[in-house]
Coordinates of C-alpha atoms in Angstrom, one line a residue:
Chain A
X1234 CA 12.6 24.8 -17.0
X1235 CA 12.2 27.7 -14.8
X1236 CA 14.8 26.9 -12.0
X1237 CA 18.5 26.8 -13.1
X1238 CA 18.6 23.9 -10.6
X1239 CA 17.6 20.4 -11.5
X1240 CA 17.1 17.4 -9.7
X1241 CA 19.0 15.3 -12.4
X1242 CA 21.7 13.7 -12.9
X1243 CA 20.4 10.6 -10.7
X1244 CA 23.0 8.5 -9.6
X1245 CA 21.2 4.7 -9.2
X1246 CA 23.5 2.2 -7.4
X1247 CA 23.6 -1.5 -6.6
X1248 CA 19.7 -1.2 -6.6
X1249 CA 18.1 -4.5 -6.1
X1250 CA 14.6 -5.5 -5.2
X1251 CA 13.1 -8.8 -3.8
X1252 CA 9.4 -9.9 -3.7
X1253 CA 8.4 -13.4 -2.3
X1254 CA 12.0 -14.5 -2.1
X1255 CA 12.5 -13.9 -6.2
X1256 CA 15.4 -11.2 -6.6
X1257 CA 13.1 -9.1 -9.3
X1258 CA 15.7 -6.5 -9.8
X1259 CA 19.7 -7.0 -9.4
X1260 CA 22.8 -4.9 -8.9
X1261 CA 21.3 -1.9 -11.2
X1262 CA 23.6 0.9 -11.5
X1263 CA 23.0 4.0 -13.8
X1264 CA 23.4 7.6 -14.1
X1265 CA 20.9 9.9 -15.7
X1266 CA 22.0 12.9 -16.6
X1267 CA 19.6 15.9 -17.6
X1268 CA 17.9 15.7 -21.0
X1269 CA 17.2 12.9 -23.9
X1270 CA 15.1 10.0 -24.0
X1271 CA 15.8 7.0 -22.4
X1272 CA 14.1 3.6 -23.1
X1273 CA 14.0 1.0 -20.9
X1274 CA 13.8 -2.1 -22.8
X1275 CA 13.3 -5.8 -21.5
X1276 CA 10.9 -8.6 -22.4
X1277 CA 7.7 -8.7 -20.3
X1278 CA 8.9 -9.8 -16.6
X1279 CA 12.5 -8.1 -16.9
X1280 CA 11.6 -5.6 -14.1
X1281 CA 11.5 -2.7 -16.3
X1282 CA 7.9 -1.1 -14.8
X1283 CA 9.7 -2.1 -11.5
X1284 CA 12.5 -0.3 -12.1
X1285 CA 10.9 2.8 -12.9
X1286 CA 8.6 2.9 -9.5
X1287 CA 11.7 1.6 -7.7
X1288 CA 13.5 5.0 -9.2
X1289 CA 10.0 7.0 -8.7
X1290 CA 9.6 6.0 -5.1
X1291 CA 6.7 4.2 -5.3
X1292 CA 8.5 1.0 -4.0
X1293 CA 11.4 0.9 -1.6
X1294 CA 14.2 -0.5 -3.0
X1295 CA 15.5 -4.0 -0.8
X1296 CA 19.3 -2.7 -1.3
X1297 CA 21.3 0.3 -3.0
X1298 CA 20.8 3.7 -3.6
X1299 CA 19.0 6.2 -5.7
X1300 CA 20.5 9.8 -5.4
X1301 CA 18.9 12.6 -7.1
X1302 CA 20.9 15.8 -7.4
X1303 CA 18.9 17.4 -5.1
X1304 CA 17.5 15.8 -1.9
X1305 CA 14.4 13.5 -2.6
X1306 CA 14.4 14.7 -6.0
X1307 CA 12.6 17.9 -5.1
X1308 CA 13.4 21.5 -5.5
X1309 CA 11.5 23.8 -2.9
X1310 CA 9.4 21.1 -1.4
X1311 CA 7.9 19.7 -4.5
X1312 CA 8.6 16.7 -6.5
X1313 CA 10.3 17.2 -9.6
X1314 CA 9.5 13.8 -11.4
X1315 CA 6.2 12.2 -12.2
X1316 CA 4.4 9.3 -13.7
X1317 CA 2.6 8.4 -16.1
X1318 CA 1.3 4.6 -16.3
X1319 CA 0.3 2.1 -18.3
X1320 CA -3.2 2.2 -17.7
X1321 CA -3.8 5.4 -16.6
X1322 CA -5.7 6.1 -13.8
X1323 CA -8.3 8.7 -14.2
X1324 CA -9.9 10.4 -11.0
X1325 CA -14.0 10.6 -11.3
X1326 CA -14.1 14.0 -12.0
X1327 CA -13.9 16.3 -15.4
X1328 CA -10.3 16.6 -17.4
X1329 CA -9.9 20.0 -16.5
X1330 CA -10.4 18.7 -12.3
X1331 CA -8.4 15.8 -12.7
X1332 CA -4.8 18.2 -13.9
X1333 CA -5.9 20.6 -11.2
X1334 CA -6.0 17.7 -8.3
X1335 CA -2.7 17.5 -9.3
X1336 CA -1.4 20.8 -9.1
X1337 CA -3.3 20.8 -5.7
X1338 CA -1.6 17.7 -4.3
X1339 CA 1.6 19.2 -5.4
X1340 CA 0.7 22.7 -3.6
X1341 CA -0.5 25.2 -5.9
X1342 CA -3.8 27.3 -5.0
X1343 CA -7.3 27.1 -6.2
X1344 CA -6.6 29.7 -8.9
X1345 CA -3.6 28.9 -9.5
X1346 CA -4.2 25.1 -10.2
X1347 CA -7.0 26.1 -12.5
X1348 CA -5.0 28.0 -14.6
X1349 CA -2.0 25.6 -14.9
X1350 CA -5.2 22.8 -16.0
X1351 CA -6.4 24.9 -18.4
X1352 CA -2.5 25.9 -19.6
X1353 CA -1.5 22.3 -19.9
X1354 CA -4.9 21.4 -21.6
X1355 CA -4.9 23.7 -24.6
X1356 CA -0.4 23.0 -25.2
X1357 CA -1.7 19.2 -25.6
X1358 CA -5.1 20.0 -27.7
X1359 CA -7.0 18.8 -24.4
X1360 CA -8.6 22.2 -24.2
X1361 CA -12.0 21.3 -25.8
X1362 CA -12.3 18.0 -23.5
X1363 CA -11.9 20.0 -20.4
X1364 CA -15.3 19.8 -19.5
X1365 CA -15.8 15.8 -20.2
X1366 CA -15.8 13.4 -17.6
X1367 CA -12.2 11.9 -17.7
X1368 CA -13.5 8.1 -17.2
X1369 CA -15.8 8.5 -20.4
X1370 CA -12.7 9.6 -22.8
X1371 CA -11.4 6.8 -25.3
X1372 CA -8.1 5.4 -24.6
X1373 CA -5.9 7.5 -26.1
X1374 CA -7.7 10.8 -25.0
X1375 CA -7.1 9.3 -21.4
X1376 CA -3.4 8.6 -22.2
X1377 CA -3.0 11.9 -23.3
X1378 CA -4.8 13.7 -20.4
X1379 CA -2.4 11.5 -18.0
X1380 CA 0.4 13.0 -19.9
X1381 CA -0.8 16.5 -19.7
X1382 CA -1.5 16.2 -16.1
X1383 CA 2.3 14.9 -15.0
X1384 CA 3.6 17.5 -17.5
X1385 CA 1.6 19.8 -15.8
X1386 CA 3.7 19.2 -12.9
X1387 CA 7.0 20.6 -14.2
X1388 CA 8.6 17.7 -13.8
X1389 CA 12.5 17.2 -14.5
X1390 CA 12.2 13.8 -15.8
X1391 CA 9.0 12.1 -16.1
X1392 CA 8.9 8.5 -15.7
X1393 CA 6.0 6.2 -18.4
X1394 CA 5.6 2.9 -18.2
X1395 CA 4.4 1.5 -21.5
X1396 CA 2.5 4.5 -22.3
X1397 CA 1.2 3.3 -25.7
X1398 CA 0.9 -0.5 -25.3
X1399 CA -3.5 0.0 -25.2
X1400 CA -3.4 2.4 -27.7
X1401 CA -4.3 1.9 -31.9
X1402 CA -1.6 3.4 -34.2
X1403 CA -3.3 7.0 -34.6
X1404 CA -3.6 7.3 -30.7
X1405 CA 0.3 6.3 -30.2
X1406 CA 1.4 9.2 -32.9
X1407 CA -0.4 11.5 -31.0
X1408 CA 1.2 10.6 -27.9
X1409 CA 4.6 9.9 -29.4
X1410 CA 4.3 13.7 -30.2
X1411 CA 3.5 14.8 -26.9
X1412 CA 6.7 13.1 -26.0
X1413 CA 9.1 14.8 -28.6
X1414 CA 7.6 18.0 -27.4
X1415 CA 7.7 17.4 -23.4
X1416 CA 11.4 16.4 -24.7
X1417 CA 11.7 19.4 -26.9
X1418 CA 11.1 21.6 -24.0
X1419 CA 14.2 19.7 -22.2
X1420 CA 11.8 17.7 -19.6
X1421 CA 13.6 14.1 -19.7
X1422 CA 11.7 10.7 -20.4
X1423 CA 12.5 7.6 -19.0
X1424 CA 10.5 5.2 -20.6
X1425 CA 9.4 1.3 -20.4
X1426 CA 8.9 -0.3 -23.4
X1427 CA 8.6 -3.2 -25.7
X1428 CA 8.0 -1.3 -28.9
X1429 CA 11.2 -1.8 -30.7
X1430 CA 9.8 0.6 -33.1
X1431 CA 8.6 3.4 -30.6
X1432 CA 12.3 3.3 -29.1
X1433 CA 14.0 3.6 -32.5
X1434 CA 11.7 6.5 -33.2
X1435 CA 11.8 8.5 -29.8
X1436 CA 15.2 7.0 -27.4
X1437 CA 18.3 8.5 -27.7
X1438 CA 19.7 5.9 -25.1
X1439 CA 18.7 2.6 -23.7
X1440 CA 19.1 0.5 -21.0
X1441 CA 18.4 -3.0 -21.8
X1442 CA 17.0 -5.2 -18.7
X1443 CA 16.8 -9.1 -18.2
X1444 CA 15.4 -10.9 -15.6
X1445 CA 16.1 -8.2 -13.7
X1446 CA 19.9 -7.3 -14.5
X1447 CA 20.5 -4.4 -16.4
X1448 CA 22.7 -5.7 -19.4
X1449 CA 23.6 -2.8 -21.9
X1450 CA 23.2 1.1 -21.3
X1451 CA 24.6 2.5 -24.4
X1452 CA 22.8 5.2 -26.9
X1453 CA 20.3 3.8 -28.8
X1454 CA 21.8 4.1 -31.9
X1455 CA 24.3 1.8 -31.0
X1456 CA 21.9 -0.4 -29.2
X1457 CA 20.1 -1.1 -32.5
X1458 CA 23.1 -1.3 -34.8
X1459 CA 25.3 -3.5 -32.9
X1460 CA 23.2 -5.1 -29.6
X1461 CA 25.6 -5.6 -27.1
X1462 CA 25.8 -8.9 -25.6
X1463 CA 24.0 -12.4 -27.0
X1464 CA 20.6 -11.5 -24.5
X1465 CA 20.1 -8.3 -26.0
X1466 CA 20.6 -9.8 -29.8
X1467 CA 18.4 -12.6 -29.2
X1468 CA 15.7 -9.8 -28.0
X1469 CA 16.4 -7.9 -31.0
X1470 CA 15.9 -10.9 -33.2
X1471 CA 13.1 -12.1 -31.5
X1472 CA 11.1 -8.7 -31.1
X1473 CA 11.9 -8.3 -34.9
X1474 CA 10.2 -11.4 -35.8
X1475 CA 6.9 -10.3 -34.5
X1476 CA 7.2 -6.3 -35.9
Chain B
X1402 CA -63.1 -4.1 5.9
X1403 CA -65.8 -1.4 6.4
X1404 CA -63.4 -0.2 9.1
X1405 CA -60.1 -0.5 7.4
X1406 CA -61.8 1.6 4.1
X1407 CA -62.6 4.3 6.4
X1408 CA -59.4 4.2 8.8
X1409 CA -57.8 4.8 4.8
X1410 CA -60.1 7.9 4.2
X1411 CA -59.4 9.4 7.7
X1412 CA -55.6 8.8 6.8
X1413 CA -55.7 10.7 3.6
X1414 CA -57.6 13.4 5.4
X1415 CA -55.2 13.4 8.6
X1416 CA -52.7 14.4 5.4
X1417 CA -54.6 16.4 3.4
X1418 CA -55.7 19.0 6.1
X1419 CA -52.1 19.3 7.7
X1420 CA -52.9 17.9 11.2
X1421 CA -50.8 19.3 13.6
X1422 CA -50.1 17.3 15.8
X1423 CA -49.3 14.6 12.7
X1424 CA -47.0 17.1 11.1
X1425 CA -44.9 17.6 14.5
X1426 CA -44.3 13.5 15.1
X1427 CA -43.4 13.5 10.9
X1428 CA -41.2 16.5 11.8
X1429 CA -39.9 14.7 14.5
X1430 CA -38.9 11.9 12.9
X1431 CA -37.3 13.3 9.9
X1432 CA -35.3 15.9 12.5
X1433 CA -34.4 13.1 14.7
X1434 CA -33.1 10.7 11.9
X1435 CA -31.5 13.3 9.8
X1436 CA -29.6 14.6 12.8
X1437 CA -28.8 10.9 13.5
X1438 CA -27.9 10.3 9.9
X1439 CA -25.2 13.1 9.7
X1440 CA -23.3 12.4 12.8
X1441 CA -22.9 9.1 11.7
X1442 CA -21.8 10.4 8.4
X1443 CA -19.2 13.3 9.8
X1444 CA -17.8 10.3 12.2
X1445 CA -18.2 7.0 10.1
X1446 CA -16.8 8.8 6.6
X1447 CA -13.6 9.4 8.0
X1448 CA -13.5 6.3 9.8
X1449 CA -14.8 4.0 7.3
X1450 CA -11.9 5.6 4.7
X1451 CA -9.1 4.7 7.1
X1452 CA -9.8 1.6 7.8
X1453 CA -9.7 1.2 4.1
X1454 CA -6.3 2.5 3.5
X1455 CA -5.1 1.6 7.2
X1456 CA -3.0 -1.4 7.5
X1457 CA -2.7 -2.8 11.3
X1458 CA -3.0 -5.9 13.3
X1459 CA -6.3 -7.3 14.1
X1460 CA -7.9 -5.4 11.0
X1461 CA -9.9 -8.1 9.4
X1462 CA -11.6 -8.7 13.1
X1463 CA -12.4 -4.8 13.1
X1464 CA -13.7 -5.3 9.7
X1465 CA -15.8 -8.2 10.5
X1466 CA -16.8 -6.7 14.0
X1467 CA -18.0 -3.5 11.9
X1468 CA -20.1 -5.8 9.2
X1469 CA -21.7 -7.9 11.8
X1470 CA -23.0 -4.3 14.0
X1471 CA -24.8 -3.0 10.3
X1472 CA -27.0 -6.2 11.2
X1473 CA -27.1 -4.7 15.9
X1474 CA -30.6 -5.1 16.8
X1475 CA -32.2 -1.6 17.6
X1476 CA -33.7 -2.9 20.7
X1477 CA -30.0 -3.4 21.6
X1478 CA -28.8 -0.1 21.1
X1479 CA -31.6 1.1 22.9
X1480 CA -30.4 -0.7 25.9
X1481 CA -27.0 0.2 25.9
X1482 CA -27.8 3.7 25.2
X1483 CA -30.6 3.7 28.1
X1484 CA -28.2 2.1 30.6
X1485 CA -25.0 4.7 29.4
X1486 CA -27.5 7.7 29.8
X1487 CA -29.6 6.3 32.7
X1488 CA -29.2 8.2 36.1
X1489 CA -27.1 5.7 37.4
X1490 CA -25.2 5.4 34.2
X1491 CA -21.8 7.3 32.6
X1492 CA -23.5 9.8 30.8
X1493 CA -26.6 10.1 33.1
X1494 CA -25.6 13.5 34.0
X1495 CA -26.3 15.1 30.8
X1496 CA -30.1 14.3 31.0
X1497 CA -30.8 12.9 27.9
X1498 CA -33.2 10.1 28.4
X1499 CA -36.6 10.8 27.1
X1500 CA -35.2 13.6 25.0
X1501 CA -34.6 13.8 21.3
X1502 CA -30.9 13.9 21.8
X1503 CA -30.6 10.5 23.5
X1504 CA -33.1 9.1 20.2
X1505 CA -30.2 10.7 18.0
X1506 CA -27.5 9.1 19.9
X1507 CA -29.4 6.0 19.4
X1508 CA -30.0 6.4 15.4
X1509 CA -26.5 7.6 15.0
X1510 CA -25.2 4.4 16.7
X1511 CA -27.3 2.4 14.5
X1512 CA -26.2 4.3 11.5
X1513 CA -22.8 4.2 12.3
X1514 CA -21.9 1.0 11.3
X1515 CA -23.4 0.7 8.1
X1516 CA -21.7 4.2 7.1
X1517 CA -18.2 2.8 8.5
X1518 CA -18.8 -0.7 7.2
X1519 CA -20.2 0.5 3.0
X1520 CA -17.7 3.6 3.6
X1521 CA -14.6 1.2 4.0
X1522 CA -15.5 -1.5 1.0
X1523 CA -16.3 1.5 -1.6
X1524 CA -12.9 3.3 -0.5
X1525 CA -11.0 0.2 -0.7
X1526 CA -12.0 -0.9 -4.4
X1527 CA -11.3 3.1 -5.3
X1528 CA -7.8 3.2 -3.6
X1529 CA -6.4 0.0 -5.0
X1530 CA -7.3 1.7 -8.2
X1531 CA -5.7 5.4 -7.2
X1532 CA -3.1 3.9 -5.2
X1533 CA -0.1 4.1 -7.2
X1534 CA -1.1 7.3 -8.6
X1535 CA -2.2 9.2 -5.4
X1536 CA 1.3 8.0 -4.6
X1537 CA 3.0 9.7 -7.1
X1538 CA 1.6 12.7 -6.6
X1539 CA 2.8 12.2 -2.5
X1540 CA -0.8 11.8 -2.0
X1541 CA 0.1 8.7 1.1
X1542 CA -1.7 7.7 4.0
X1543 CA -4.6 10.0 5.2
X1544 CA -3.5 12.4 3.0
X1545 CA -5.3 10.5 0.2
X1546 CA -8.5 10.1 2.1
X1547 CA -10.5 13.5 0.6
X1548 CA -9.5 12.8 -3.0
X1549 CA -10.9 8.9 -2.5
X1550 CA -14.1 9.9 0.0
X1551 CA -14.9 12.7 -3.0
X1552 CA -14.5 10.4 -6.2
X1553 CA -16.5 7.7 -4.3
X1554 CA -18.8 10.6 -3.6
X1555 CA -22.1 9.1 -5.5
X1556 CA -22.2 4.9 -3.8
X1557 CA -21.2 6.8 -0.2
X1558 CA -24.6 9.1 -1.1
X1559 CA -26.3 5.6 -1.5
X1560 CA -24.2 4.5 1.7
X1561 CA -25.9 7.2 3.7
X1562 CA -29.2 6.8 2.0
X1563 CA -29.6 3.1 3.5
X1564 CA -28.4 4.6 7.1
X1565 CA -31.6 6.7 6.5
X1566 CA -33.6 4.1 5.5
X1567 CA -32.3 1.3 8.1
X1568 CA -32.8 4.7 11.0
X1569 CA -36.3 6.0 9.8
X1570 CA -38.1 2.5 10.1
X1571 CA -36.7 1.1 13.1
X1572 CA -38.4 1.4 16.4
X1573 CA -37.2 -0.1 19.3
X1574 CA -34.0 2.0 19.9
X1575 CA -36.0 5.4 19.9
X1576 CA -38.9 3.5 22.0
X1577 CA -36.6 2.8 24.6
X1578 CA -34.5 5.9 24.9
X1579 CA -37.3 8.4 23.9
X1580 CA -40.5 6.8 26.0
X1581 CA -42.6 8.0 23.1
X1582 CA -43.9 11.0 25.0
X1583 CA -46.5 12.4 23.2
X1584 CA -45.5 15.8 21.8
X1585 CA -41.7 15.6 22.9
X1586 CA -40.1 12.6 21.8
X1587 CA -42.9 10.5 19.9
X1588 CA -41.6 9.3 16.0
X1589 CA -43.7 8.0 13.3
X1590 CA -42.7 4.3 14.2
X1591 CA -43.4 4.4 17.9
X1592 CA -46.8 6.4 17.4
X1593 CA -47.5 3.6 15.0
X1594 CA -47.2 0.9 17.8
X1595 CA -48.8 2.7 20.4
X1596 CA -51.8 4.0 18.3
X1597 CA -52.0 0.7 16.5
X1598 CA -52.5 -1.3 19.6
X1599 CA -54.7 1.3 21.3
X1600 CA -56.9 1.1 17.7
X1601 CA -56.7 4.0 16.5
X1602 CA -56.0 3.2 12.9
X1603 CA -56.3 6.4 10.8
X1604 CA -53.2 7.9 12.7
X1605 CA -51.6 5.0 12.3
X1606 CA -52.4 4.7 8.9
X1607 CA -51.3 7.8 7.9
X1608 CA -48.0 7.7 8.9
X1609 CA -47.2 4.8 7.7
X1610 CA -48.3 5.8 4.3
X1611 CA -45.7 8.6 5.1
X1612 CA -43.0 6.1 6.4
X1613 CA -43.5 4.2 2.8
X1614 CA -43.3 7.3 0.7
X1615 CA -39.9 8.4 2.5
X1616 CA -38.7 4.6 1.6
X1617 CA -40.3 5.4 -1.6
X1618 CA -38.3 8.6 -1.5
X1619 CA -34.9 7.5 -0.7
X1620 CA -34.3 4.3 -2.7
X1621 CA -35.3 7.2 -6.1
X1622 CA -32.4 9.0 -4.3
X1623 CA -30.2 6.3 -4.2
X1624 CA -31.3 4.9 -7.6
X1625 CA -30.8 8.8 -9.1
X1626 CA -27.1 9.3 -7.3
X1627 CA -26.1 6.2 -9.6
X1628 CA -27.2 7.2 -12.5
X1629 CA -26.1 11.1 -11.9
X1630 CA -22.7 9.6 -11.2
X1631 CA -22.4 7.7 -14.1
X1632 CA -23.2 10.7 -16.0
X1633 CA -21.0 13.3 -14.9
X1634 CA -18.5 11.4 -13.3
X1635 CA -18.2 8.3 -15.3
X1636 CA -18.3 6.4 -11.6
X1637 CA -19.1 2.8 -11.6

């Protein structure tokens, strides 16, 4: 990144978060410290897509905090985390438009938007889509436009949720390698998955959620060797049966 | 029927040669109603977007109240708007009555609703679709409205298309505010009454052929924006 400054480590403390009188998350505390890949795994209903908007800002959490190094997680007025969703959500306009609404939003000129699009869609081999109507792209193309367009951003860290679970296998690779480079280039990922698989190939840490209580942080290759704790083993054993 | 074929011919001839005094009520008309159509549009855009997003008590009743003036008689609106610009009235100062002004103040109330009303149910499906992600990119509140009033940019076409439509054909508002004074403030639809009940048919005749291209017209338009949007915008 440009900026010697970084909005990471976040400090996460005693976060909970309630919805119609169910406690959805639970005394969550973590620290995220620049760099790496971090999976959040949990099975479905765990709150780990929860987590990551709670962290994101797109909720307000119902107690603790969430501290970024620098204030609101910005640096010079702009946001220096992102997301990407499950589903992602693709504006009605061309590729090219929908990276440079972005860059607008996030204060960039005219020009200037246009020619961080056009820089982020040739990196991520978007270049000859840039024309196409983003809503009338397959899956994966769609997937992979969403991840050009947060990485477009610059972010820090850049939060997915599930970002492969519609995609078929050749789709996934493709993003999976957008990932290694985004992490490559020392942007970190914080991502939400149940694809034991994905997380052995990309995470170099998780944090393993149930029913909203975050039960083992430890690096992944300890997670997956030894599973601390009978939840996450049982999760292990019982993703395993179905992979 | 003798009568009728050659109140038809006289029509198509009234067209055909450029009348003058036709073309200036068709002028008319289209000024009056486009005029109408795009303050409704500049006000009811806007409007109709945040009470999308907007979240405040007694919305549903503003929502409902909104819906149930797409259906406000025109007659009605004629009367309010001739008692508000009246002599005696608020606005009677100004001078409007019998003018083209106070027939666009009619059309634009008129129009209003249904722009406000089509506006806020379009914008509402689209946001709870860009919600989360307008949100991430700090795109809150009525700082979302231009991305979600230009991605719904092809139904809120079609939105204004029926204000057009709904303004162009009705009569009683711009009958009542306007006085259908020949040569100043008489429309296609009130020359039709008067000429029709005085029996002259081929004017009569010969705009509404005019009256039913323009619907003609306008529902291609609408039917066009769709399919343009699908196109290039993959909007559904």
């Amino acid at each position: 990144m440009r900026e010697a400054a970084s909005i990471l480590p976040l400090a996460v403390e005693g976060l909970a978060y309630a919805a119609g009188g169910a406690r959805l998350i639970a005394e969550v505390s973590f620290t995220l410290p620049a760099g790496g890949v971090v999976a959040v795994l949990g099975s479905n209903g765990a709150g780990k897509s929860l987590l990551l908007r709670l962290c994101h800002g797109l909720l307000a959490p119902g107690a603790g905090t969430i501290r970024w190094a620098a204030a609101d997680g910005a640096i010079g007025g702009r946001r220096r985390h992102a997301m990407v969703f499950q589903k992602p959500v693709m504006l009605r306009r061309s590729a090219r438009d929908n990276v440079a609404h972005a860059l607008r939003a996030a204060g960039a000129s005219r020009s200037e938007a246009a020619m961080r699009a056009d820089a982020a869609l040739a990196r991520y081999g978007l270049a000859d889509l840039a024309q196409r109507p983003a809503r009338l792209m397959s899956g994966g193309e769609q997937q992979r436009l969403a991840i050009a367009r947060a990485a477009a951003l610059e972010p820090h860290l850049m939060f997915l949720d599930e970002p492969c679970s519609q995609l078929d296998p050749g789709a996934t690779r493709q993003v999976e390698a957008m990932l290694a480079d985004l992490s490559a280039r020392g942007v970190t990922l914080m991502m939400a998955t149940h694809d034991l698989a994905q997380a052995r190939r990309l995470a170099s840490r998780v944090l393993f959620l149930d029913r909203g209580r975050l039960l083992a942080d430890a690096p992944a290759a300890d997670f997956f060797t030894s599973p601390p704790g009978a939840e996450a083993r049982a999760f292990l054993a019982g993703e395993l049966t179905w992979s | 029927m003798h009568d009728v074929g050659a109140a038809f011919a006289a029509a198509f001839r009234l067209i055909g040669e450029g009348d003058a005094a036709f073309f200036a009520i068709v002028g008319l008309s289209l000024r009056v109603t486009l005029t109408a159509v795009a303050i409704a549009a500049l006000i009811g855009l806007p409007l109709g977007a945040g009470l999308a997003i907007a979240r405040f008590p007694g919305r549903s009743a503003v929502i409902v109240a909104v819906n149930a003036l797409m259906g406000l008689p025109p007659v009605v609106a004629g009367l309010i708007l001739f008692l508000i610009l009246s002599r005696s009235g608020p606005l009677g100062g100004l001078g409007w009555l019998y003018t083209p002004r106070a027939m666009i103040a009619a059309q634009a109330l008129l129009v209003l609703p249904i722009v406000v009303a089509l506006t806020r149910q379009t914008i509402e499906d689209l946001w709870s679709e860009y919600r989360e992600h307008l949100a991430s990119l700090g795109l809150t509140g009525r700082r979302a409205i231009p991305t979600l009033l230009w991605d719904a940019r092809f139904s809120l076409a079609t939105a204004l298309l029926a204000g057009f439509g709904r303004a162009s054909a009705e009569v009683g508002a711009v009958l009542i505010v306007g006085g259908n004074i020949a040569g100043a403030t008489r429309t296609m639809t009130t020359a039709i009454t008067l000429e029709t009940s005085k029996g002259d048919l081929p004017l009569a005749l010969g705009l509404g052929l005019v009256l039913l291209a323009l619907t003609l017209a306008i529902n291609a338009a609408a039917f066009g924006a769709s399919r343009v949007g699908a196109r290039v915008a993959g909007a559904t």
